[in-house]
CSV table of C-alpha atoms and ligand atoms in Angstrom, one decimal:
chain,number,residue,atom,x,y,z
A,1,MET,CA,5.0,-24.3,-3.5
A,2,THR,CA,3.9,-21.9,-1.9
A,3,ILE,CA,4.1,-18.5,-0.8
A,4,LEU,CA,1.9,-16.2,2.5
A,5,VAL,CA,0.8,-12.8,1.8
A,6,THR,CA,-0.8,-11.3,4.8
A,7,GLY,CA,-3.3,-7.7,4.2
A,8,GLY,CA,-4.2,-9.2,0.7
A,9,ALA,CA,-7.6,-8.3,1.1
A,10,GLY,CA,-6.5,-4.8,1.4
A,11,PHE,CA,-6.0,-2.5,-1.4
A,12,ILE,CA,-2.7,-3.3,-2.7
A,13,GLY,CA,-2.6,-7.1,-1.4
A,14,SER,CA,-5.4,-7.0,-3.2
A,15,ASN,CA,-3.6,-6.3,-6.5
A,16,PHE,CA,-0.4,-8.4,-5.6
A,17,VAL,CA,-2.3,-12.0,-5.2
A,18,LEU,CA,-4.8,-11.0,-8.4
A,19,ASP,CA,-1.8,-10.7,-10.4
A,20,TRP,CA,0.2,-13.1,-8.3
A,21,LEU,CA,-2.3,-16.4,-9.4
A,22,ALA,CA,-3.3,-14.6,-13.2
A,23,GLU,CA,0.7,-14.9,-13.6
A,24,ASN,CA,2.5,-18.5,-12.1
A,25,ASN,CA,1.1,-21.2,-11.4
A,26,GLU,CA,2.5,-21.0,-7.3
A,27,ALA,CA,-0.1,-20.9,-4.6
A,28,VAL,CA,-1.2,-18.0,-2.0
A,29,ILE,CA,-2.0,-18.5,1.5
A,30,ASN,CA,-3.7,-14.9,2.3
A,31,VAL,CA,-3.7,-13.7,5.6
A,32,ASP,CA,-6.3,-10.8,6.2
A,33,LYS,CA,-7.8,-10.0,9.5
A,34,LEU,CA,-10.4,-8.0,7.6
A,35,THR,CA,-11.0,-4.4,8.7
A,36,TYR,CA,-12.8,-2.1,7.3
A,37,ALA,CA,-9.9,-1.9,4.8
A,38,GLY,CA,-10.1,-5.9,4.2
A,39,ASN,CA,-12.7,-5.7,2.0
A,40,LEU,CA,-13.2,-10.1,0.1
A,41,GLN,CA,-15.8,-8.5,-2.5
A,42,ASN,CA,-12.0,-7.5,-4.4
A,43,LEU,CA,-10.8,-11.6,-4.7
A,44,GLU,CA,-14.0,-12.4,-6.7
A,45,GLY,CA,-12.0,-14.0,-8.6
A,46,VAL,CA,-9.9,-16.1,-7.2
A,47,MET,CA,-12.0,-17.5,-3.9
A,48,ALA,CA,-13.1,-20.4,-5.9
A,49,SER,CA,-9.7,-21.8,-6.6
A,50,ASN,CA,-7.4,-24.3,-5.4
A,51,ARG,CA,-4.1,-22.1,-5.3
A,52,HIS,CA,-6.1,-19.2,-3.4
A,53,VAL,CA,-6.3,-20.0,0.4
A,54,PHE,CA,-7.7,-17.4,2.8
A,55,ALA,CA,-7.5,-17.3,6.8
A,56,ARG,CA,-9.5,-14.7,8.8
A,57,VAL,CA,-6.2,-14.1,11.2
A,58,ASP,CA,-4.3,-11.1,12.8
A,59,ILE,CA,-0.8,-11.3,11.8
A,60,GLY,CA,-1.2,-10.7,16.0
A,61,ASP,CA,-2.0,-13.9,16.4
A,62,GLY,CA,0.9,-15.7,17.0
A,63,ALA,CA,-0.6,-19.0,17.3
A,64,ALA,CA,-2.4,-19.2,14.4
A,65,ILE,CA,0.9,-17.7,12.0
A,66,ALA,CA,2.8,-20.5,13.1
A,67,ASP,CA,-0.4,-23.2,12.6
A,68,LEU,CA,-0.4,-21.6,8.7
A,69,LEU,CA,2.8,-21.4,8.9
A,70,THR,CA,3.2,-25.2,10.4
A,71,THR,CA,0.5,-26.3,7.7
A,72,HIS,CA,1.3,-24.8,4.3
A,73,ARG,CA,5.2,-24.5,4.5
A,74,PRO,CA,5.8,-21.5,2.5
A,75,ARG,CA,8.6,-20.8,0.6
A,76,ALA,CA,7.8,-16.7,1.5
A,77,ILE,CA,6.5,-14.4,3.6
A,78,LEU,CA,4.7,-11.1,2.5
A,79,ASN,CA,4.0,-8.7,5.1
A,80,PHE,CA,1.1,-6.4,3.5
A,81,ALA,CA,-1.1,-6.2,7.4
A,82,ALA,CA,-1.1,-2.8,8.0
A,83,GLU,CA,-3.1,0.0,9.2
A,84,SER,CA,-2.5,2.3,6.4
A,85,HIS,CA,-4.9,6.1,6.4
A,86,VAL,CA,-2.6,8.7,8.0
A,87,ASP,CA,-6.3,10.7,8.7
A,88,ARG,CA,-7.2,8.0,11.2
A,89,SER,CA,-4.2,7.4,13.2
A,90,ILE,CA,-4.4,10.9,13.6
A,91,HIS,CA,-7.4,10.6,15.7
A,92,GLY,CA,-6.8,6.7,16.7
A,93,PRO,CA,-3.1,5.8,17.0
A,94,ALA,CA,-4.1,2.8,19.5
A,95,ALA,CA,-5.1,0.1,16.2
A,96,PHE,CA,-1.6,1.3,14.1
A,97,ILE,CA,0.4,0.4,17.3
A,98,GLU,CA,-1.4,-2.4,17.7
A,99,THR,CA,-1.3,-3.4,14.1
A,100,ASN,CA,1.9,-2.2,12.7
A,101,VAL,CA,4.1,-2.5,15.2
A,102,VAL,CA,2.9,-5.5,18.0
A,103,GLY,CA,1.5,-7.2,14.8
A,104,THR,CA,4.6,-7.3,12.6
A,105,PHE,CA,6.5,-8.2,15.6
A,106,ARG,CA,4.4,-11.1,16.5
A,107,LEU,CA,5.3,-12.4,12.4
A,108,LEU,CA,8.5,-12.1,12.5
A,109,GLU,CA,8.6,-14.0,16.0
A,110,ALA,CA,6.3,-17.1,14.2
A,111,ALA,CA,8.5,-16.6,11.1
A,112,ARG,CA,11.9,-17.1,12.9
A,113,LYS,CA,10.9,-19.8,14.8
A,114,TYR,CA,9.4,-21.5,11.0
A,115,TRP,CA,12.9,-20.7,9.8
A,116,SER,CA,14.7,-21.9,12.2
A,117,GLU,CA,13.3,-25.0,12.0
A,118,LEU,CA,13.7,-26.1,7.5
A,119,GLU,CA,16.6,-27.9,6.1
A,120,GLU,CA,18.7,-26.3,5.3
A,121,THR,CA,18.1,-25.8,1.6
A,122,GLU,CA,14.5,-24.2,2.0
A,123,ARG,CA,16.3,-21.9,5.1
A,124,GLN,CA,18.4,-20.3,2.4
A,125,GLN,CA,15.6,-19.8,-0.4
A,126,PHE,CA,13.3,-18.7,2.5
A,127,ARG,CA,12.7,-14.6,2.6
A,128,PHE,CA,10.6,-12.2,4.1
A,129,LEU,CA,9.5,-9.2,2.1
A,130,HIS,CA,8.0,-6.2,4.0
A,131,VAL,CA,5.7,-3.2,2.9
A,132,SER,CA,6.3,-0.2,3.6
A,133,THR,CA,6.4,3.0,2.8
A,134,ASP,CA,7.9,6.3,1.5
A,135,GLU,CA,7.0,8.5,4.2
A,136,VAL,CA,8.9,7.2,6.9
A,137,TYR,CA,11.7,9.5,5.5
A,138,GLY,CA,9.7,12.3,6.6
A,139,SER,CA,9.0,15.7,4.7
A,140,LEU,CA,10.9,17.5,1.8
A,141,SER,CA,11.5,20.9,1.1
A,142,ALA,CA,10.1,22.2,-2.4
A,143,THR,CA,14.5,22.5,-3.2
A,144,ASP,CA,15.3,18.9,-1.5
A,145,GLU,CA,16.8,15.8,-3.2
A,146,PRO,CA,14.7,12.4,-4.1
A,147,PHE,CA,14.7,10.3,-0.6
A,148,ARG,CA,17.0,8.0,-0.7
A,149,GLU,CA,18.0,4.7,0.8
A,150,THR,CA,20.6,6.2,2.8
A,151,ASN,CA,17.6,8.8,3.7
A,152,ARG,CA,17.3,9.7,8.2
A,153,TYR,CA,13.7,8.4,9.4
A,154,GLU,CA,11.8,11.2,10.2
A,155,PRO,CA,8.0,10.0,10.5
A,156,ASN,CA,6.2,12.5,11.4
A,157,SER,CA,2.4,11.4,11.9
A,158,PRO,CA,1.9,8.1,14.4
A,159,TYR,CA,1.0,6.1,11.0
A,160,SER,CA,4.1,6.5,9.5
A,161,ALA,CA,5.9,6.6,12.8
A,162,SER,CA,4.2,2.9,13.7
A,163,LYS,CA,5.4,2.0,9.7
A,164,ALA,CA,9.4,3.3,10.9
A,165,SER,CA,9.0,1.1,13.5
A,166,SER,CA,8.3,-1.6,11.8
A,167,ASP,CA,10.9,-1.1,9.1
A,168,HIS,CA,14.1,-0.8,12.0
A,169,LEU,CA,12.6,-4.7,13.6
A,170,VAL,CA,13.1,-6.3,10.3
A,171,ARG,CA,15.8,-4.2,9.8
A,172,ALA,CA,17.0,-5.9,13.8
A,173,TYR,CA,15.6,-9.6,12.6
A,174,HIS,CA,17.9,-9.6,9.7
A,175,HIS,CA,21.6,-8.7,11.8
A,176,THR,CA,20.2,-10.1,14.7
A,177,TYR,CA,18.8,-13.2,13.7
A,178,GLY,CA,19.3,-13.7,10.3
A,179,LEU,CA,16.3,-13.8,9.2
A,180,PRO,CA,16.7,-13.4,4.9
A,181,VAL,CA,14.3,-10.6,5.3
A,182,LEU,CA,13.9,-7.5,1.9
A,183,THR,CA,12.6,-4.7,2.4
A,184,THR,CA,10.5,-2.3,-0.1
A,185,ASN,CA,9.3,2.2,0.5
A,186,CYS,CA,7.1,3.0,-1.8
A,187,SER,CA,5.4,6.3,-2.7
A,188,ASN,CA,1.6,7.2,-3.3
A,189,ASN,CA,-0.8,4.2,-5.1
A,190,TYR,CA,-3.7,4.9,-6.9
A,191,GLY,CA,-5.6,2.0,-9.2
A,192,PRO,CA,-8.0,-0.7,-9.0
A,193,TYR,CA,-10.0,-1.4,-5.3
A,194,HIS,CA,-8.0,1.5,-3.8
A,195,PHE,CA,-10.9,2.5,-0.6
A,196,PRO,CA,-12.8,5.5,-1.0
A,197,GLU,CA,-11.1,7.1,2.3
A,198,LYS,CA,-7.9,8.1,0.4
A,199,LEU,CA,-7.5,10.9,-1.9
A,200,ILE,CA,-8.0,9.8,-6.0
A,201,PRO,CA,-10.9,7.4,-4.8
A,202,LEU,CA,-12.5,9.7,-2.9
A,203,CYS,CA,-12.5,12.6,-5.1
A,204,ILE,CA,-13.7,9.7,-7.9
A,205,HIS,CA,-16.8,8.8,-5.8
A,206,ASN,CA,-17.9,12.4,-4.4
A,207,ALA,CA,-17.4,13.8,-7.8
A,208,LEU,CA,-20.0,10.8,-8.9
A,209,ALA,CA,-22.2,12.0,-6.4
A,210,GLY,CA,-22.5,15.7,-6.7
A,211,LYS,CA,-20.0,16.2,-3.7
A,212,PRO,CA,-17.4,18.3,-2.9
A,213,LEU,CA,-14.7,17.5,-3.6
A,214,PRO,CA,-11.8,18.3,-0.3
A,215,ILE,CA,-8.5,19.7,0.0
A,216,TYR,CA,-6.7,20.2,2.5
A,217,GLY,CA,-5.0,23.8,2.8
A,218,ASP,CA,-3.3,25.0,-0.2
A,219,GLY,CA,-3.6,21.8,-2.1
A,220,GLN,CA,0.5,22.1,-3.1
A,221,GLN,CA,1.3,19.2,-0.6
A,222,ILE,CA,3.2,17.5,-3.8
A,223,ARG,CA,3.2,13.5,-3.4
A,224,ASP,CA,4.6,10.9,-5.7
A,225,TRP,CA,2.1,8.6,-7.6
A,226,LEU,CA,3.3,5.1,-8.8
A,227,TYR,CA,0.4,2.6,-10.9
A,228,VAL,CA,-0.6,-0.7,-8.1
A,229,LYS,CA,0.0,-3.1,-10.3
A,230,ASP,CA,3.7,-1.6,-10.8
A,231,HIS,CA,4.1,-1.7,-6.8
A,232,CYS,CA,3.2,-5.2,-7.4
A,233,SER,CA,6.2,-5.6,-10.2
A,234,ALA,CA,8.4,-4.1,-8.2
A,235,ILE,CA,7.6,-6.4,-4.9
A,236,ARG,CA,7.9,-9.6,-6.9
A,237,ARG,CA,11.1,-8.2,-8.4
A,238,VAL,CA,12.4,-7.6,-5.3
A,239,LEU,CA,11.2,-10.8,-4.1
A,240,GLU,CA,12.7,-12.3,-6.4
A,241,GLN,CA,16.6,-11.3,-7.2
A,242,GLY,CA,16.8,-8.6,-3.6
A,243,ARG,CA,19.3,-8.8,-1.9
A,244,LEU,CA,19.1,-9.6,1.7
A,245,GLY,CA,19.1,-7.6,4.2
A,246,GLU,CA,18.1,-4.5,1.7
A,247,THR,CA,15.7,-1.2,1.6
A,248,TYR,CA,14.4,-0.5,-2.0
A,249,ASN,CA,12.6,3.1,-2.5
A,250,VAL,CA,10.0,2.3,-5.2
A,251,GLY,CA,8.9,4.9,-7.3
A,252,GLY,CA,7.7,6.3,-10.8
A,253,TRP,CA,8.9,10.1,-10.8
A,254,ASN,CA,5.4,11.5,-10.9
A,255,GLU,CA,5.1,14.1,-8.7
A,256,LYS,CA,2.3,16.3,-8.6
A,257,ALA,CA,0.7,18.4,-6.1
A,258,ASN,CA,-2.3,17.5,-5.0
A,259,LEU,CA,-4.4,20.4,-6.8
A,260,ASP,CA,-3.2,19.0,-10.0
A,261,VAL,CA,-4.0,15.3,-9.6
A,262,VAL,CA,-7.9,16.2,-8.6
A,263,LYS,CA,-8.4,18.7,-11.5
A,264,THR,CA,-7.2,15.6,-13.8
A,265,LEU,CA,-9.6,13.4,-12.3
A,266,CYS,CA,-12.0,15.8,-13.0
A,267,ALA,CA,-11.1,16.6,-16.4
A,268,ILE,CA,-11.3,13.1,-17.8
A,269,LEU,CA,-14.2,12.8,-16.0
A,270,ASP,CA,-16.1,15.3,-18.1
A,271,GLU,CA,-15.0,13.1,-20.7
A,272,LEU,CA,-16.1,9.7,-20.3
A,273,SER,CA,-19.6,11.1,-17.4
A,274,PRO,CA,-20.0,14.9,-18.2
A,275,ARG,CA,-22.6,16.1,-16.0
A,276,LYS,CA,-25.8,16.4,-16.4
A,277,ASP,CA,-26.0,19.7,-16.6
A,278,GLY,CA,-22.5,20.8,-18.4
A,279,ALA,CA,-20.4,22.3,-15.9
A,280,SER,CA,-16.2,20.8,-15.1
A,281,TYR,CA,-16.2,18.2,-12.0
A,282,SER,CA,-13.6,20.8,-11.1
A,283,SER,CA,-16.6,23.0,-10.0
A,284,GLN,CA,-17.0,20.7,-7.0
A,285,ILE,CA,-13.3,21.0,-5.6
A,286,THR,CA,-13.5,22.9,-1.9
A,287,PHE,CA,-10.9,23.7,0.0
A,288,VAL,CA,-11.2,22.6,3.6
A,289,LYS,CA,-9.2,22.8,7.0
A,290,ASP,CA,-5.1,21.3,6.4
A,291,ARG,CA,-4.1,17.3,8.4
A,292,PRO,CA,-2.3,18.1,11.0
A,293,GLY,CA,1.4,18.2,10.8
A,294,HIS,CA,0.5,18.0,6.7
A,295,ASP,CA,3.7,16.3,5.7
A,296,ARG,CA,4.6,19.3,2.4
A,297,ARG,CA,6.6,16.7,-0.8
A,298,TYR,CA,7.6,13.4,-0.7
A,299,ALA,CA,9.3,11.8,-3.2
A,300,ILE,CA,11.5,8.5,-3.8
A,301,ASP,CA,15.0,8.4,-6.1
A,302,ALA,CA,14.3,5.1,-7.3
A,303,ARG,CA,17.2,4.2,-9.4
A,304,LYS,CA,18.1,1.4,-6.9
A,305,ILE,CA,15.8,-0.9,-7.6
A,306,GLU,CA,15.9,0.2,-11.0
A,307,GLN,CA,19.8,-0.6,-12.0
A,308,GLU,CA,20.2,-3.4,-9.4
A,309,LEU,CA,17.1,-5.3,-10.3
A,310,GLY,CA,16.8,-3.8,-13.8
A,311,TRP,CA,12.5,-2.9,-12.6
A,312,LYS,CA,10.8,0.2,-14.3
A,313,PRO,CA,6.7,1.0,-14.3
A,314,ALA,CA,5.0,0.4,-17.2
A,315,GLU,CA,1.5,3.0,-17.1
A,316,THR,CA,2.8,6.7,-17.1
A,317,PHE,CA,0.8,8.8,-14.6
A,318,GLU,CA,-1.4,10.0,-17.6
A,319,SER,CA,-2.3,5.7,-18.9
A,320,GLY,CA,-2.8,4.8,-15.8
A,321,ILE,CA,-4.9,7.8,-13.7
A,322,ARG,CA,-7.2,7.2,-16.9
A,323,LYS,CA,-7.3,2.9,-16.0
A,324,THR,CA,-7.8,4.2,-12.8
A,325,VAL,CA,-11.3,6.4,-13.8
A,326,GLU,CA,-12.4,4.2,-16.6
A,327,TRP,CA,-11.9,1.2,-13.2
A,328,TYR,CA,-14.4,2.8,-10.7
A,329,LEU,CA,-16.9,4.0,-13.7
A,330,SER,CA,-17.3,0.8,-13.9
A,331,HIS,CA,-17.3,-0.6,-11.0
A,332,GLN,CA,-20.0,1.3,-9.4
A,333,GLU,CA,-21.3,-1.7,-7.4
A,334,TRP,CA,-18.0,-2.2,-5.8
A,335,VAL,CA,-17.9,1.2,-4.9
A,336,SER,CA,-21.6,1.6,-3.1
A,337,ASN,CA,-21.0,-2.1,-1.2
A,338,VAL,CA,-18.0,-0.4,0.5
A,339,THR,CA,-19.4,3.6,1.2
A,340,SER,CA,-22.5,1.9,3.8
A,341,GLY,CA,-22.3,1.6,6.9
A,342,ALA,CA,-18.6,2.1,8.8
A,343,TYR,CA,-18.2,4.7,5.3
A,344,GLN,CA,-20.2,6.7,6.5
A,345,SER,CA,-19.6,7.1,9.7
A,346,TRP,CA,-15.8,8.2,8.9
A,347,VAL,CA,-16.5,10.5,6.6
A,348,GLY,CA,-18.6,12.8,9.0
A,349,GLN,CA,-15.6,12.3,11.6
A,350,GLN,CA,-13.0,13.3,8.7
A,351,TYR,CA,-15.6,16.4,7.5
A,352,GLY,CA,-18.4,16.3,8.9
A,353,ALA,CA,-21.5,17.0,7.4
B,1,NAD,P1,-5.5,-1.2,2.7
B,1,NAD,O1,-5.8,-0.1,4.5
B,1,NAD,O2,-5.9,-1.1,1.6
B,1,NAD,O3,-5.6,-2.4,3.2
B,1,NAD,C1,-4.5,-3.1,5.3
B,1,NAD,C2,-5.4,-4.5,4.5
B,1,NAD,O4,-5.2,-5.5,6.2
B,1,NAD,C3,-6.7,-4.9,4.5
B,1,NAD,O5,-7.1,-6.2,4.4
B,1,NAD,C4,-6.5,-5.0,6.3
B,1,NAD,O6,-7.5,-5.5,7.0
B,1,NAD,C5,-5.7,-5.7,7.1
B,1,NAD,N1,-4.9,-5.9,8.0
B,1,NAD,C6,-5.0,-5.3,8.4
B,1,NAD,N2,-4.9,-5.1,9.6
B,1,NAD,C7,-4.6,-6.9,10.2
B,1,NAD,C8,-3.6,-7.8,11.1
B,1,NAD,N3,-3.9,-7.0,12.2
B,1,NAD,N4,-3.6,-9.0,10.7
B,1,NAD,C9,-4.3,-9.2,9.0
B,1,NAD,N5,-4.3,-7.9,8.4
B,1,NAD,C10,-4.4,-6.8,8.5
B,1,NAD,O7,-3.2,-0.9,2.7
B,1,NAD,P2,-2.8,-0.8,1.5
B,1,NAD,O8,-2.8,0.7,0.8
B,1,NAD,O9,-3.1,-1.7,0.7
B,1,NAD,O10,-1.0,-0.8,2.1
B,1,NAD,C11,-0.5,-2.9,2.0
B,1,NAD,C12,0.8,-1.9,2.4
B,1,NAD,O11,1.0,-1.4,1.7
B,1,NAD,C13,0.5,-1.0,4.0
B,1,NAD,O12,1.8,-2.3,4.9
B,1,NAD,C14,0.5,0.2,3.6
B,1,NAD,O13,1.5,0.9,5.3
B,1,NAD,C15,1.6,0.0,2.4
B,1,NAD,N6,1.6,1.2,1.9
B,1,NAD,C16,0.7,1.3,0.8
B,1,NAD,C17,0.6,2.7,0.0
B,1,NAD,C18,-0.2,3.3,-0.7
B,1,NAD,O14,-0.2,4.2,-1.1
B,1,NAD,N7,-1.2,3.0,-0.6
B,1,NAD,C19,2.3,3.1,-0.1
B,1,NAD,C20,3.7,3.3,-0.2
B,1,NAD,C21,3.6,1.3,1.0
B,2,DAU,O1,3.1,7.3,0.6
B,2,DAU,C1,3.3,7.2,0.2
B,2,DAU,C2,1.3,6.8,1.5
B,2,DAU,O2,0.4,7.3,0.7
B,2,DAU,C3,1.1,5.1,2.3
B,2,DAU,O3,2.5,5.3,2.5
B,2,DAU,C4,-0.5,5.2,2.7
B,2,DAU,O4,-0.8,4.3,2.8
B,2,DAU,C5,-1.5,6.6,2.2
B,2,DAU,O5,-2.5,6.1,2.3
B,2,DAU,C6,-0.8,7.0,1.2
B,2,DAU,O6,-0.7,8.2,2.1
B,2,DAU,P1,-0.8,10.1,1.5
B,2,DAU,O7,-1.4,10.1,3.6
B,2,DAU,O8,0.2,10.6,1.0
B,2,DAU,O9,-2.4,9.5,0.7
B,2,DAU,P2,-4.3,10.2,1.1
B,2,DAU,O10,-3.9,9.9,0.1
B,2,DAU,O11,-5.0,10.2,2.1
B,2,DAU,O12,-3.6,12.1,0.8
B,2,DAU,C7,-3.1,11.7,-0.5
B,2,DAU,C8,-2.5,13.8,-0.3
B,2,DAU,O13,-3.7,14.0,0.0
B,2,DAU,C9,-2.2,14.0,1.0
B,2,DAU,O14,-1.1,14.9,1.2
B,2,DAU,C10,-3.4,14.6,1.7
B,2,DAU,C11,-4.3,15.6,0.7
B,2,DAU,N1,-6.2,15.1,0.9
B,2,DAU,C12,-6.4,13.4,1.6
B,2,DAU,C13,-8.3,13.3,1.5
B,2,DAU,C14,-8.2,11.7,1.7
B,2,DAU,C15,-6.3,16.0,0.6
B,2,DAU,O15,-6.3,16.3,0.4
B,2,DAU,N2,-7.6,15.8,1.2
B,2,DAU,C16,-8.2,14.8,1.6
B,2,DAU,O16,-9.9,14.6,1.6
């Protein structure tokens, strides 16, 4: 048995592939275009495994995807591949439309053809699982209830609009063609292999480098944080037990204001890797210009996946964030490899000198 994962060299995808191969015997076909966010170093531990096949392919290349499907005959496709950074979507939305909308469409087309030609039993068992985000629901006020699966889609950034479009395509392929789809909408992830353009790894990296920790606006925007390995366990659960055509919100009930998250990081770093001058890393916190259209608050109501599928996260925010800081401290070589070259020009473009 085999599954096909797209975007498996990125942050969440590589964590998923590593956990999958560690936890069961089934092979993984790992399809990734290797954009700036894809990194084969994340997969070093499994590159030699005969249960892991890596293919550098764009999900928008229908012919190449069709070849992989007929060669490896996976029982499921899990679509993690995407352009994922909101700030980049503000600077350059085209790549987000290309991969997240057109790419997902091409992948769905290839999946539909492959699935429709399977024998009856295989056709019954096949699954297309689409990995999406809570950002499709838009922004909450301080007093709104957390996002439920029934909330209206109100995406506010080019990134979230492109993910919302892809969710709608996935839904339509189920309703129109009967493709056996599942969709997960998860809150903010953090953990190992998180690219240091995102808040948590960026601040750990900048803190250790003696650079400013940039807080957009007043830092009171709220995100709902989930340790990446808990997101991966939720995806495995939905793949095996999710009801076809359903969407599942995934989150760990961990709402935090950005400023508090960064202060927590600083306190852990003060303890584990104190600054030579004895000052706290929090003295590096710097308020900068806000993100245009910045969503104020995200929060996930995870009762559906908890009650229907019995899923619960293993980490609290406190245990997960400590593990994450420890991981970055012990993987400084990984950080320095990903923060050279193109990374420098992104930081220059986004934060100036
Ligand atoms: P990421 O940017 O770290 O990784 C994306 C991966 O997709 C990279 O390896 C990249 O090379 C690959 N990719 C990009 N375009 C491709 C294409 N056209 N064809 C094939 N591969 C391509 O992203 P991530 O944070 O790991 O997110 C993975 C998925 O989870 C995305 O769909 C994202 O929308 C969703 N998601 C992310 C979060 C989060 O907090 N990071 C939360 C909820 C949902
Ligand atoms: O909610 C799920 C989403 O979470 C995913 O769909 C996205 O792929 C993922 O990137 C993430 O989006 P966010 O925009 O919430 O994540 P980011 O780490 O970029 O920012 C987290 C918060 O921190 C957000 O309110 C913006 C703020 N921020 C971010 C950066 C990079 C800062 O204050 N300063 C920064 O330098």
